[in-house]
Amino acid sequence: MATAGKVIKCRAAVAWEPNAPLMMEEIEVAPPQEGEIRIKVVATGVCHTDLYHLFEGKDKRGFPTVLGHEGAGVVESVGPGVTDFKPGDKVIPLFLSQCGECKFCKCPKTNLCDCSWSSKYYDIMSDPTTRFTCHGRPILQFMGTSTFSEYTVINQIAVAKIHDDAPLDRVCLLGCGISTGYGAAVNTAGVTPGSVCAVFGLGAVGLAAVMGCKNAGASRIFAVDINEQKFEKAKVFGATDFLNPKAYNKPISEVLAELTNGGVDFSLECVGNTEVMRTALESCVKGWGVSVLVGWTDVKDFSAKPIQLISGKTWKGSLFGGFKSKDSVPNLVCDYMTGKIKLDEFITHKMSLEQVNDAINLMKTGDCSRSILVPLLFQLFCL
Ligand code: NAD
Ligand code: ZN
């Protein structure tokens, strides 16, 4: 590899500050250090968590940064001590690492790796270590990944090697949204055959939750969104009933209780709104209802009446769908390749990395499920 061991200059979308459009810049990407891998990013999805950091979390200490955490690519070079990866391997960066050594990795009850940026740096949403510079300034790597760049450097504990034949412009979605929603249903909620479910929010994460409920054998799946354009897609993934909370003059939890003789067995909040989190809990049946927080927010407290839990409901949360990332993502890629899970149906737009601000606007206005960005270089020569 002509570039191995050298600094690579490439294009990346830099978020210089909160609430502002991303700027396409030339950045320098340093060679991988001990245990690290430099990756050519071939495709990346845009997830609401990118928008959360830019427009909702807005912690200034988390900038400047390169967003993007739902990518797939090819190994360009590896640093000293890396033996499990070689140049040319197809990989998916993992925003949640799996070191395999910490007490959380060793415990089957959780997928939270203690070496992940998320265990110490929730507020800035990145590990302060970075291999990026631009105009002489260090640029943070959002969620340890930064896929809105032609190249990135990631620790090997946060990279999954995947099948050689995997189509990178689709399996990139397994780097976040689809694994998250699907796993929240099948792992965290533990949806059971014949159960009644409700999914709040029908972006790609919610649609993947619907797919998880369906694959787990749910008999009825309520798809809830304030944007009725989302209902058609939800049907494709297995939703059976469709509710727009704005169309009723009473709380949607009451509507669900009437339609289901007391409430749903499982509800999943895939919006990132603390009011919706409360509603999703209130929509569950007493005695055994389980409600899962999937939407990401850390700016407001949430609340509920204690009787909700006293009456036997369970309220829990899910990061990356509860999947142990390095072990599970290669298997999810195979599940896609054998038809067990869908990915193509989530993709509504494909564009170049240069159009990243258009993709962000599409998500803001609710006019997409997932947009896939392809760095121009590879769009022209590789795909
Ligand atoms: P998205 O913006 O594509 O979808 C959000 C959906 O929620 C939209 O369809 C919107 O119309 C709907 N919505 C908004 N307000 C609503 C309301 N009051 N009631 C019902 N529906 C409402 O987002 P996405 O990429 O699918 O992500 C969804 C959430 O999941 C975000 O909060 C994101 O940050 C989070 N997320 C969490 C994890 C995790 O590991 N827990 C991982 C990825 C994403
Ligand atoms: Zn995400």
Coordinates of C-alpha atoms and ligand atoms in Angstrom, one line a residue:
M1 CA 0.0 0.0 0.0
A2 CA 1.6 3.3 -1.2
T3 CA -0.2 5.2 1.6
A4 CA 0.7 2.9 4.6
G5 CA 2.7 4.7 7.3
K6 CA 2.0 8.1 5.7
V7 CA -0.4 10.9 6.6
I8 CA -3.3 10.8 4.1
K9 CA -4.9 14.0 3.0
C10 CA -8.6 13.5 2.1
R11 CA -12.1 15.1 2.1
A12 CA -14.3 15.1 5.2
A13 CA -17.4 16.9 6.3
V14 CA -16.3 18.9 9.4
A15 CA -18.8 20.2 12.0
W16 CA -16.9 23.3 13.3
E17 CA -19.6 24.3 15.7
P18 CA -23.1 23.3 16.9
N19 CA -26.2 24.3 14.8
A20 CA -24.2 25.1 11.7
P21 CA -23.9 23.4 8.3
L22 CA -21.1 20.9 7.9
M23 CA -18.1 22.2 5.8
M24 CA -16.3 20.0 3.3
E25 CA -12.6 20.3 4.1
E26 CA -9.3 18.7 3.3
I27 CA -8.2 16.9 6.5
E28 CA -5.0 15.1 7.5
V29 CA -5.5 11.5 8.7
A30 CA -2.5 10.2 10.7
P31 CA -1.3 6.6 10.3
P32 CA -2.8 4.1 12.7
Q33 CA -0.9 3.7 16.0
E34 CA -0.6 0.6 18.2
G35 CA -3.8 -1.5 17.9
E36 CA -5.4 0.8 15.4
I37 CA -6.8 0.4 11.8
R38 CA -7.0 3.0 9.0
I39 CA -10.1 2.5 7.0
K40 CA -11.3 3.8 3.5
V41 CA -14.9 4.6 4.1
V42 CA -17.0 3.4 1.2
A43 CA -20.5 4.2 2.4
T44 CA -22.1 5.8 5.4
G45 CA -25.7 6.3 6.6
V46 CA -26.9 9.4 8.4
C47 CA -28.5 8.6 11.7
H48 CA -30.5 10.9 14.0
T49 CA -27.7 10.7 16.6
D50 CA -25.5 12.8 14.3
L51 CA -28.3 15.4 14.2
Y52 CA -28.7 15.1 18.0
H53 CA -25.1 16.1 18.6
L54 CA -25.3 19.0 16.0
F55 CA -28.7 20.5 16.9
E56 CA -29.9 19.1 20.3
G57 CA -27.0 18.1 22.5
K58 CA -24.9 21.0 21.2
D59 CA -22.1 20.6 23.8
K60 CA -19.4 23.0 22.5
R61 CA -16.6 20.8 23.9
G62 CA -17.7 18.1 21.4
F63 CA -16.6 20.3 18.4
P64 CA -15.0 20.6 16.0
T65 CA -15.7 17.1 15.0
V66 CA -16.4 14.8 12.0
L67 CA -19.8 13.2 12.5
G68 CA -21.0 9.9 11.0
H69 CA -21.0 6.5 12.8
E70 CA -23.0 4.2 10.5
G71 CA -20.4 3.3 7.9
A72 CA -18.6 0.5 6.1
G73 CA -15.3 0.4 4.4
V74 CA -12.1 -1.4 3.5
V75 CA -8.9 -1.6 5.6
E76 CA -6.2 0.6 4.1
S77 CA -3.4 -0.2 6.6
V78 CA -3.0 -1.5 10.2
G79 CA -0.9 -0.3 13.1
P80 CA 1.6 -2.3 15.1
G81 CA 0.1 -5.2 17.0
V82 CA -2.9 -5.7 14.8
T83 CA -3.1 -9.3 13.6
D84 CA -6.8 -9.9 13.0
F85 CA -7.1 -7.4 10.1
K86 CA -5.2 -6.9 6.9
P87 CA -5.4 -4.3 4.1
G88 CA -8.4 -5.1 1.8
D89 CA -10.6 -6.6 4.5
K90 CA -14.2 -5.3 4.5
V91 CA -15.1 -3.8 7.8
I92 CA -17.8 -2.0 9.8
P93 CA -16.7 0.6 12.4
L94 CA -18.5 0.1 15.7
F95 CA -19.6 3.1 17.8
L96 CA -19.8 0.7 20.8
S97 CA -16.6 -1.2 21.2
Q98 CA -16.1 -4.8 22.5
C99 CA -12.6 -5.2 24.0
G100 CA -13.5 -8.7 25.3
E101 CA -11.4 -8.0 28.5
C102 CA -13.4 -5.7 30.7
K103 CA -15.9 -6.9 33.3
F104 CA -18.8 -5.8 31.1
C105 CA -17.5 -7.6 28.0
K106 CA -17.1 -10.7 30.1
C107 CA -20.7 -10.5 31.4
P108 CA -23.4 -11.9 29.1
K109 CA -26.0 -9.5 30.6
T110 CA -24.7 -6.4 28.8
N111 CA -23.0 -5.1 25.7
L112 CA -21.5 -2.0 27.3
C113 CA -17.8 -2.2 26.9
D114 CA -15.9 -0.2 29.5
C115 CA -13.2 0.9 26.9
S116 CA -15.8 2.6 24.7
W117 CA -15.9 6.5 24.6
S118 CA -19.4 6.2 25.9
S119 CA -18.3 5.0 29.4
K120 CA -16.4 8.3 30.1
Y121 CA -17.3 10.9 27.5
Y122 CA -21.1 10.9 27.0
D123 CA -21.1 14.7 27.1
I124 CA -18.7 15.3 24.2
M125 CA -19.8 12.1 22.4
S126 CA -16.2 11.2 21.5
D127 CA -12.9 10.0 23.0
P128 CA -10.6 13.0 23.1
T129 CA -7.9 10.9 21.3
T130 CA -8.0 11.7 17.5
R131 CA -6.0 11.0 14.4
F132 CA -7.6 14.0 12.5
T133 CA -6.3 17.5 12.0
C134 CA -7.6 20.3 9.8
H135 CA -5.9 23.7 9.3
G136 CA -3.5 22.7 12.1
R137 CA -6.4 22.0 14.6
P138 CA -7.2 18.6 16.1
I139 CA -10.7 17.5 15.0
L140 CA -12.6 15.1 17.3
Q141 CA -13.8 11.7 16.0
F142 CA -17.5 11.6 16.8
M143 CA -18.5 8.3 18.6
G144 CA -15.0 7.1 18.0
T145 CA -15.8 6.5 14.4
S146 CA -16.2 9.6 12.1
T147 CA -17.5 8.1 8.9
F148 CA -18.3 11.4 7.1
S149 CA -14.7 11.2 5.9
E150 CA -12.9 9.4 3.1
Y151 CA -10.6 7.8 5.6
T152 CA -10.8 7.3 9.4
V153 CA -8.6 5.6 12.1
I154 CA -10.3 3.3 14.6
N155 CA -9.1 1.1 17.5
Q156 CA -9.4 -2.6 16.5
I157 CA -11.7 -3.2 19.5
A158 CA -14.3 -1.0 17.6
V159 CA -14.1 -2.6 14.2
A160 CA -15.9 -5.7 12.9
K161 CA -14.5 -7.8 10.0
I162 CA -17.4 -8.8 7.7
H163 CA -18.1 -11.2 4.8
D164 CA -16.0 -10.5 1.7
D165 CA -19.1 -10.4 -0.5
A166 CA -21.1 -8.0 1.7
P167 CA -22.4 -4.9 -0.2
L168 CA -20.9 -2.1 1.8
D169 CA -23.4 0.5 0.6
R170 CA -26.2 -1.5 2.4
V171 CA -24.5 -3.3 5.3
C172 CA -23.2 0.1 6.5
L173 CA -26.7 0.4 8.1
L174 CA -25.8 -2.4 10.5
G175 CA -23.2 0.0 12.1
C176 CA -26.0 1.7 14.0
G177 CA -29.7 2.2 13.2
I178 CA -30.8 -1.2 12.0
S179 CA -28.9 -3.3 14.6
T180 CA -30.1 -0.8 17.3
G181 CA -33.9 -1.0 16.5
Y182 CA -33.9 -4.7 15.6
G183 CA -31.9 -5.7 18.7
A184 CA -34.0 -3.4 21.0
A185 CA -37.0 -5.6 20.0
V186 CA -35.4 -9.1 19.9
N187 CA -32.8 -8.7 22.7
T188 CA -33.7 -5.9 25.1
A189 CA -37.5 -6.1 25.0
G190 CA -37.4 -9.8 24.4
V191 CA -40.6 -9.7 22.2
T192 CA -42.4 -13.0 22.4
P193 CA -44.5 -14.9 19.8
G194 CA -48.1 -13.8 19.7
S195 CA -47.5 -10.6 21.7
V196 CA -48.9 -7.1 20.9
C197 CA -46.3 -4.4 20.4
A198 CA -46.2 -0.6 19.7
V199 CA -43.3 1.2 18.1
F200 CA -43.1 5.0 18.6
G201 CA -41.2 6.8 15.9
L202 CA -40.8 5.3 12.4
G203 CA -37.4 6.5 11.3
A204 CA -34.9 3.7 10.4
V205 CA -34.5 2.8 14.1
G206 CA -38.2 2.4 14.6
L207 CA -38.7 0.6 11.3
A208 CA -36.0 -1.9 12.4
A209 CA -37.8 -2.3 15.7
V210 CA -40.9 -3.2 13.8
M211 CA -38.9 -5.7 11.8
G212 CA -37.6 -7.2 15.1
C213 CA -41.1 -7.5 16.6
K214 CA -42.3 -9.2 13.4
N215 CA -39.3 -11.6 13.3
A216 CA -39.9 -12.4 17.0
G217 CA -43.5 -13.5 16.1
A218 CA -45.6 -10.5 17.4
S219 CA -49.2 -10.9 16.3
R220 CA -50.0 -7.2 16.2
I221 CA -47.6 -4.3 15.8
F222 CA -48.9 -0.7 16.2
A223 CA -46.8 1.8 14.3
V224 CA -47.0 5.3 15.9
D225 CA -45.8 8.5 14.3
I226 CA -46.9 12.1 13.9
N227 CA -45.8 11.9 10.2
E228 CA -48.3 9.7 8.4
Q229 CA -46.0 9.4 5.4
K230 CA -44.1 6.9 7.4
F231 CA -46.9 4.4 7.7
E232 CA -46.5 2.8 4.2
K233 CA -42.8 1.9 4.9
A234 CA -43.8 0.5 8.4
K235 CA -46.2 -1.9 6.6
V236 CA -43.3 -3.3 4.6
F237 CA -41.5 -4.2 7.8
G238 CA -44.6 -5.9 9.3
A239 CA -46.7 -3.2 11.1
T240 CA -50.3 -4.1 11.3
D241 CA -51.9 -1.0 12.8
F242 CA -51.1 2.7 12.3
L243 CA -51.7 5.6 14.7
N244 CA -51.1 9.3 14.5
P245 CA -51.2 10.8 18.0
K246 CA -52.2 14.1 16.5
A247 CA -55.4 12.7 15.1
Y248 CA -56.9 12.0 18.5
N249 CA -58.2 14.3 21.2
K250 CA -57.1 12.0 24.0
P251 CA -53.7 10.5 24.9
I252 CA -52.5 7.8 22.5
S253 CA -51.9 5.5 25.5
E254 CA -55.6 5.6 26.2
V255 CA -56.3 4.8 22.5
L256 CA -53.9 1.9 22.6
A257 CA -55.4 0.6 25.9
E258 CA -58.9 0.6 24.3
L259 CA -57.7 -1.2 21.2
T260 CA -55.8 -3.9 23.1
N261 CA -57.9 -4.6 26.2
G262 CA -55.5 -2.8 28.6
G263 CA -52.3 -2.0 26.8
V264 CA -49.5 -3.5 24.7
D265 CA -47.1 -6.2 25.9
F266 CA -44.1 -4.4 24.5
S267 CA -43.5 -0.8 23.6
L268 CA -40.4 0.8 22.0
E269 CA -39.6 4.5 22.0
C270 CA -37.5 5.3 18.9
V271 CA -37.9 9.1 18.8
G272 CA -35.6 10.5 21.5
N273 CA -38.3 12.6 23.2
T274 CA -38.8 12.3 27.0
E275 CA -42.6 12.9 26.7
V276 CA -42.9 10.0 24.1
M277 CA -40.8 7.8 26.5
R278 CA -43.5 8.4 29.2
T279 CA -46.3 7.8 26.8
A280 CA -44.7 4.5 25.6
L281 CA -44.5 3.3 29.2
E282 CA -48.1 4.3 29.9
S283 CA -49.2 2.4 26.7
C284 CA -48.0 -0.9 28.2
V285 CA -50.3 -3.4 30.0
K286 CA -50.0 -3.6 33.7
G287 CA -48.6 -6.8 35.2
W288 CA -46.0 -7.6 32.6
G289 CA -45.7 -4.7 30.0
V290 CA -42.1 -3.9 29.0
S291 CA -41.2 -0.5 27.6
V292 CA -37.7 0.1 26.0
L293 CA -36.0 3.5 25.5
V294 CA -34.1 3.5 22.2
G295 CA -34.3 7.1 21.3
W296 CA -31.2 9.0 22.3
T297 CA -31.4 12.1 24.5
D298 CA -29.4 13.4 27.4
V299 CA -30.6 16.9 27.8
K300 CA -33.7 16.5 29.8
D301 CA -34.9 14.3 32.7
F302 CA -37.7 12.0 32.2
S303 CA -40.6 11.3 34.6
A304 CA -43.5 9.0 35.2
K305 CA -46.0 8.2 38.0
P306 CA -44.5 5.5 40.3
I307 CA -47.7 3.5 40.0
Q308 CA -46.7 2.7 36.5
L309 CA -43.8 0.6 37.8
I310 CA -45.5 -0.5 41.0
S311 CA -48.2 -2.0 38.8
G312 CA -45.7 -4.4 37.4
K313 CA -44.4 -2.8 34.2
T314 CA -40.7 -2.7 33.4
W315 CA -38.9 0.3 32.0
K316 CA -35.5 -0.3 30.4
G317 CA -33.1 1.1 27.8
S318 CA -31.0 -0.2 25.0
L319 CA -27.7 0.8 23.5
F320 CA -26.9 -0.7 20.1
G321 CA -29.8 -3.1 20.5
G322 CA -28.1 -4.9 23.3
F323 CA -25.8 -6.6 20.7
K324 CA -22.2 -7.3 21.7
S325 CA -20.9 -5.4 18.7
K326 CA -17.8 -7.2 17.4
D327 CA -19.4 -10.6 17.8
S328 CA -22.8 -9.7 16.4
V329 CA -22.3 -7.4 13.5
P330 CA -20.6 -10.1 11.2
N331 CA -23.6 -12.4 12.0
L332 CA -26.1 -9.6 11.2
V333 CA -24.4 -9.1 7.9
C334 CA -24.9 -12.8 7.1
D335 CA -28.5 -12.5 8.3
Y336 CA -29.0 -9.8 5.6
M337 CA -27.2 -11.9 3.0
T338 CA -29.4 -14.9 3.7
G339 CA -32.6 -12.9 3.7
K340 CA -33.4 -13.1 7.5
I341 CA -33.3 -9.3 7.8
K342 CA -34.0 -6.6 5.3
L343 CA -31.7 -3.6 4.7
D344 CA -32.5 -2.4 1.1
E345 CA -36.0 -1.3 2.0
F346 CA -34.6 1.3 4.5
I347 CA -32.7 3.2 1.9
T348 CA -34.6 6.1 0.3
H349 CA -31.7 8.2 -1.0
K350 CA -28.1 7.7 -2.2
M351 CA -25.9 10.7 -2.6
S352 CA -22.2 11.8 -2.5
L353 CA -20.6 12.8 0.8
E354 CA -20.4 16.4 -0.6
Q355 CA -24.3 16.4 -0.3
V356 CA -24.2 15.7 3.4
N357 CA -26.1 18.8 4.4
D358 CA -28.9 17.9 2.0
A359 CA -29.1 14.5 3.7
I360 CA -29.3 16.1 7.1
N361 CA -32.1 18.4 5.9
L362 CA -34.0 15.4 4.5
M363 CA -33.9 13.8 8.0
K364 CA -35.0 17.1 9.7
T365 CA -38.0 17.4 7.4
G366 CA -38.9 13.7 7.8
D367 CA -38.6 13.0 4.0
C368 CA -36.3 10.0 4.2
S369 CA -35.8 6.7 6.0
R370 CA -32.1 6.4 5.5
S371 CA -29.8 8.4 3.1
I372 CA -26.6 6.7 2.2
L373 CA -23.6 8.9 1.5
V374 CA -20.7 7.7 -0.7
P375 CA -17.4 9.6 -0.7
L376 CA -17.1 10.8 -4.3
L377 CA -13.8 9.1 -5.0
F378 CA -15.2 5.7 -4.4
Q379 CA -18.6 6.4 -6.0
L380 CA -16.7 7.0 -9.2
F381 CA -14.2 4.2 -9.1
C382 CA -15.4 1.4 -6.9
L383 CA -19.1 0.9 -6.8
Ligands
NAD1 P1 -35.4 9.7 12.5 O1 -35.4 11.2 12.7 O2 -35.2 9.2 11.2 O3 -36.9 9.2 13.0 C1 -37.6 9.7 14.1 C2 -39.1 9.5 13.9 O4 -39.8 9.9 15.0 C3 -39.6 10.3 12.7 O5 -40.3 9.4 11.8 C4 -40.5 11.3 13.3 O6 -41.6 11.7 12.5 C5 -41.0 10.6 14.6 N1 -41.5 11.4 15.7 C6 -41.0 12.6 16.0 N2 -41.8 13.1 17.1 C7 -42.7 12.1 17.4 C8 -43.7 12.0 18.3 N3 -43.9 13.0 19.2 N4 -44.4 10.9 18.4 C9 -44.2 9.9 17.5 N5 -43.3 9.9 16.5 C10 -42.5 11.0 16.5 O7 -34.4 9.1 13.6 P2 -33.7 7.7 13.6 O8 -32.3 7.8 13.0 O9 -34.6 6.6 13.3 O10 -33.3 7.6 15.2 C11 -34.4 7.5 16.2 C12 -33.8 7.7 17.6 O11 -32.9 6.7 17.9 C13 -33.0 9.0 17.7 O12 -33.2 9.6 19.0 C14 -31.6 8.5 17.7 O13 -30.6 9.4 18.3 C15 -31.7 7.2 18.5 N6 -30.7 6.2 18.4 C16 -30.4 5.5 19.5 C17 -29.4 4.5 19.5 C18 -29.1 3.7 20.7 O14 -28.2 2.9 20.7 N7 -30.0 3.7 21.7 C19 -28.7 4.2 18.3 C20 -29.1 4.9 17.1 C21 -30.1 5.9 17.2
ZN2 ZN -26.8 6.1 15.1

